[in-house]
Structure formats: structure tokens, C-alpha cells
Amino acid sequence: NSESTLSITVVGASGDLAKKKIFPALFALYYEDFLPKNFVVFGQYNSEEHFVELNKKMKEKEAGKLSNRLFYLSVPPNIFVDVVRCASLRASSENGWMRVIVEKPFGRDSESSGELTRCLKQYLTEDQIFRIDHYLGKELVENLSVLRFSNLVFEPLWSRNYIRNVQLIFSEDFGIEGRGGYFDNYGIIRDIMQNHLLQILALFAMETPVSLDAEDIRNEKVKVLRSMRPLQLEDVVVGQYKGHSKGGKSYPAYTDDPTVPKDSLTATFAAAALFINNARWDGVPFLMKAGKALHTKRAEIRVQFRHVPGNLYKRKFGTDLDKATNELVLRVQPDEAIYLKINNKVPGLGMRLDRSDLNLLYRARYPREIPDAYERLLLDAIEGERRLFIRSDELDAAWTLFTPLLNELEEKKIVPELYPYGSRGPVGAHYLAANHNVRWGDLS
Ligand code: BG6
């Protein structure tokens, strides 16, 4: 409203994320008229004096009006707490709200993450902290709950009674390309699985929340996370890409990157099997797969249903009844879609069966552009909507699941299985799935 001012300060404004995501998202929000009339954006403040200076500038712009202040921290965790301290002591709003959006990494394990949370809480209340996981802002991930909770053809099927396994797949068709400084210290499990894929899993598997309020949803998500068994070595396969030549072009190995140590054992690929020990999901494998430098760029959720008991058409599928199971796919990106694989008869006088897709292809149904995840999340933070941000107990639970495994991988110096750049990843991922009687849906 015209009586208030919104100041947005991006700390880490010269970084890649700010350039590629934060500023374009802010511009899109401004362009589409989602930002309040009086708003100001500031960039790059990193010392205590800078924050004093910033405070002065903000006050000039605010001219005594109600002033809300949003800080977006896109900085490495070692300077995180310092920035929060300076911002909260030197530049917090006197008469409006102050909120801080923080980007991962939120630590490297349970201990460092807990320490970070404790430090942040010296200066901020949990309500002021908006931990971002941009996968939660993706259109198809938002749609997951709508699909499940508002469709009778899905909601009653959402359990071990009908679902055989769930697969969460993330792949990128490019390597690390100069980001080794960050990535080599974290690896794919921390970069993608412990946050993006695990968050999707929690949303997928949670019990029906009491309402759509942020606290109700996050209460259910944290329960799922706490019902899971921490991962062990035998639950995972790790890989690292090696150099490869294809079509006259050669692609570098991970360890060829100048920002990566030559003897690095950091995983650029991982596959994992997770289990939820509750009445709804007992025994259902949730398989995750995440990798860099693979053959394609894709993120999807695949739900494979059980066989139809006493299937009348069993013989028509030969010995491979798996070919006849229904599969629901939410393609998060690219080319957003939700499709359901069904069995049907090929038209004609004979009785031949076929597999077809009932397909909701977003670009055909909704030809307008889909907003970027950062747009949605920035707007939510401005509006104080916390549903899509990670609460500290969720974060703790997520680290509890992965920390023992991460420690073991490091202590035992587990050597990742090499896979060629641009391939489908290490063959070990197939064996891991097969051990749980699963076939990766994206490969069949
Ligand atoms: C980030 C990871 O969180 O997500 C990157 O740090 C990854 O390694 C990126 O490339 C993928 O995001 P998106 O939206 O491009 O799929």
C-alpha cells in the first residue's frame, strides 16, 4: 500500500544466483505489478559500516512511513551469520517487519547446521527466517498436493496398498563448469538430495494436513522426515563423471575442472533407496537419483502402481507384468506435464493391447509462461507466506537422515563409480533399484 515502503537488500548481489535468478525474479514481479508501489532494491553490503550506511539510505527512502525490510542472503555460510548480525543490529526495521531469506547450504551435516541455526536465532526469530528451497516453488511441485488431495481417483490410492514405489529423479546434462569451489565441498547428496528431492518426498508422502496453513503443512512434512530410517551405505550408489568423446567433441572429467582437486572423491551422481516406517508407506521404496553430466536435463516424480490382482489380460503382457502397471509421472522440468500410463486396446478386430499416456501437457493446456520458482518464493516471503519455506525442525530431520551416511562415505573414502560424461550414470544405480524390485521408469 502507498503508506508503506518495502526495501529489498540482496547480499551477494554480484554472485551468479543474484544475476541469474534473484534480479530477474524481482524484475518480473515488478513488471507484473506484484511489488508494492514504494519499493527499493539495494545490493552488496558486507561490512558493519556498510550496514550503518544502508540503514541511513533506507531511512531516507522510507521517509517516516511504515517500513518493511527484506534481506536476501546469497552468500557462503561462513559469512552468513556475520551478515545477519549486522543486518539485525544495524539495519532492522523500526516500525515494520524484517525478514531474511537464506539460501542453502545450511551447513554440511547435523552439527554444523544446528550451529548455524543457533547462531541465527541469536539475532532472528524463527518467523523471520525464510530458508529457501527453490524446488518447492516449482509449478509442478506446488501442484503435487492439489493433484493428490483434490482428486478422488488419486487420493485413496496414495499408500502402500496401491503404490509399489516412488521415484524422484533429477538429472542435468552439464558438468560442474567452474563451480567446484562450492560443489567439491558438498557433493550431489548435499546439493540436491538432502534438500530438493527430500522436500518433494516429504510433500508427496505426508499425511493430510489439518489445513493449508504453513504450520499445518510443515508439521506433517516433519513427521514424515522423522519416520524415515537414516540412510546407510548399502542404501546408496555414488558416481563421478569421467571424460568422454562423442561426435568429435570431447567432454571433461569432473576432476579435469580447474576448480576441483585431481584426487577428489566427491560424488556428482547418487542413487538412494529410502523407506518410511509408518502405516501408510511401510515397505514402499522411495528411490532417488540425482546426477550431473548425464544424457539429459530433467526432473520428475514417478509413481509406479501395483499390479492389478488377477489381471484378466495377464497373458497379453507375456511374462512381464511390470509392463502393465500404471505409472503416474509429474514432469517438473523441462516441458512441464502430468501423465498417466494406462493400458488400452488397439482399435481393430483383434485383441492387441497397448500402453498410452493420458497427458496433461502444460504448454498445450496453458500456453502462457510459467513463473520461475524464485518469483513465487520471493512474493511469498514479501507476503509473509511461509508454507514453501523450510522450518528449522524440518532441516534438523533432513540432516539426521543423511549425516551418518555422509560421514561414512567420507571416513571410509568410498570411491565413486565412474560414468562417462553424457551417459545414463553408473550401472550400480540399476542394481540398487533391482535389489528393491524396482525398474527406473525413466529408462524403461
Ligand atoms: C541448485 C544446485 O540448488 O539447483 C545446483 O545447487 C543445480 O547444482 C540447481 O544446478 C538446479 O536448479 P534448477 O532449477 O535449474 O533445476
PDB file of C-alpha atoms and ligand atoms in Angstrom, residues 17 21 103-104 133-135 138 170-172 174-176 179 182-183 188 190-192 195-196 292 297-299 332-333 372-374, ligand 1:
ATOM      1  CA  LEU A  17      22.411 -16.679  -8.309  1.00  0.00           C
ATOM      2  CA  LYS A  21      17.608 -15.786 -10.579  1.00  0.00           C
ATOM      3  CA  GLU A 103      19.960 -19.864   0.605  1.00  0.00           C
ATOM      4  CA  LYS A 104      21.497 -23.251   1.141  1.00  0.00           C
ATOM      5  CA  ASP A 133      14.459 -24.480  -1.323  1.00  0.00           C
ATOM      6  CA  HIS A 134      13.617 -23.318  -4.789  1.00  0.00           C
ATOM      7  CA  TYR A 135      12.261 -26.739  -5.814  1.00  0.00           C
ATOM      8  CA  LYS A 138       8.278 -25.037  -8.950  1.00  0.00           C
ATOM      9  CA  PHE A 170      16.987 -35.162 -11.087  1.00  0.00           C
ATOM     10  CA  SER A 171      19.452 -35.012 -13.925  1.00  0.00           C
ATOM     11  CA  GLU A 172      21.495 -32.316 -15.588  1.00  0.00           C
ATOM     12  CA  PHE A 174      26.183 -30.427 -17.952  1.00  0.00           C
ATOM     13  CA  GLY A 175      29.041 -30.815 -15.519  1.00  0.00           C
ATOM     14  CA  ILE A 176      30.403 -28.621 -12.781  1.00  0.00           C
ATOM     15  CA  ARG A 179      31.603 -24.295  -9.602  1.00  0.00           C
ATOM     16  CA  TYR A 182      31.429 -24.810  -3.772  1.00  0.00           C
ATOM     17  CA  PHE A 183      30.450 -28.189  -5.149  1.00  0.00           C
ATOM     18  CA  ILE A 188      25.453 -34.176  -5.072  1.00  0.00           C
ATOM     19  CA  ARG A 190      24.013 -32.375  -0.096  1.00  0.00           C
ATOM     20  CA  ASP A 191      23.451 -30.291  -3.219  1.00  0.00           C
ATOM     21  CA  ILE A 192      20.284 -31.979  -4.462  1.00  0.00           C
ATOM     22  CA  ASN A 195      17.098 -30.748   0.175  1.00  0.00           C
ATOM     23  CA  HIS A 196      15.332 -30.626  -3.198  1.00  0.00           C
ATOM     24  CA  LYS A 292      25.383 -34.005 -13.144  1.00  0.00           C
ATOM     25  CA  LYS A 297      18.258 -32.419 -18.197  1.00  0.00           C
ATOM     26  CA  ARG A 298      15.165 -33.475 -16.357  1.00  0.00           C
ATOM     27  CA  ALA A 299      13.402 -33.525 -13.007  1.00  0.00           C
ATOM     28  CA  VAL A 332       8.735 -30.964 -13.113  1.00  0.00           C
ATOM     29  CA  GLN A 333      11.020 -29.800 -15.922  1.00  0.00           C
ATOM     30  CA  ASP A 372      10.092 -19.043 -12.206  1.00  0.00           C
ATOM     31  CA  ALA A 373      10.272 -20.664  -8.762  1.00  0.00           C
ATOM     32  CA  TYR A 374      12.161 -17.667  -7.381  1.00  0.00           C
TER      33      TYR A 374
HETATM   34  C1  BG6 B   1      20.765 -25.775  -7.088  1.00  0.00           C
HETATM   35  C2  BG6 B   1      22.031 -26.594  -7.098  1.00  0.00           C
HETATM   36  O1  BG6 B   1      20.191 -25.790  -5.820  1.00  0.00           O
HETATM   37  O2  BG6 B   1      19.862 -26.300  -8.033  1.00  0.00           O
HETATM   38  C3  BG6 B   1      22.631 -26.651  -8.487  1.00  0.00           C
HETATM   39  O3  BG6 B   1      22.963 -26.010  -6.202  1.00  0.00           O
HETATM   40  C4  BG6 B   1      21.598 -27.090  -9.501  1.00  0.00           C
HETATM   41  O4  BG6 B   1      23.734 -27.529  -8.504  1.00  0.00           O
HETATM   42  C5  BG6 B   1      20.326 -26.279  -9.363  1.00  0.00           C
HETATM   43  O5  BG6 B   1      22.157 -26.924 -10.787  1.00  0.00           O
HETATM   44  C6  BG6 B   1      19.240 -26.825 -10.259  1.00  0.00           C
HETATM   45  O6  BG6 B   1      18.147 -25.963 -10.256  1.00  0.00           O
HETATM   46  P1  BG6 B   1      17.158 -25.913 -11.494  1.00  0.00           P
HETATM   47  O7  BG6 B   1      16.052 -25.031 -11.041  1.00  0.00           O
HETATM   48  O8  BG6 B   1      17.955 -25.330 -12.632  1.00  0.00           O
HETATM   49  O9  BG6 B   1      16.752 -27.307 -11.779  1.00  0.00           O
END
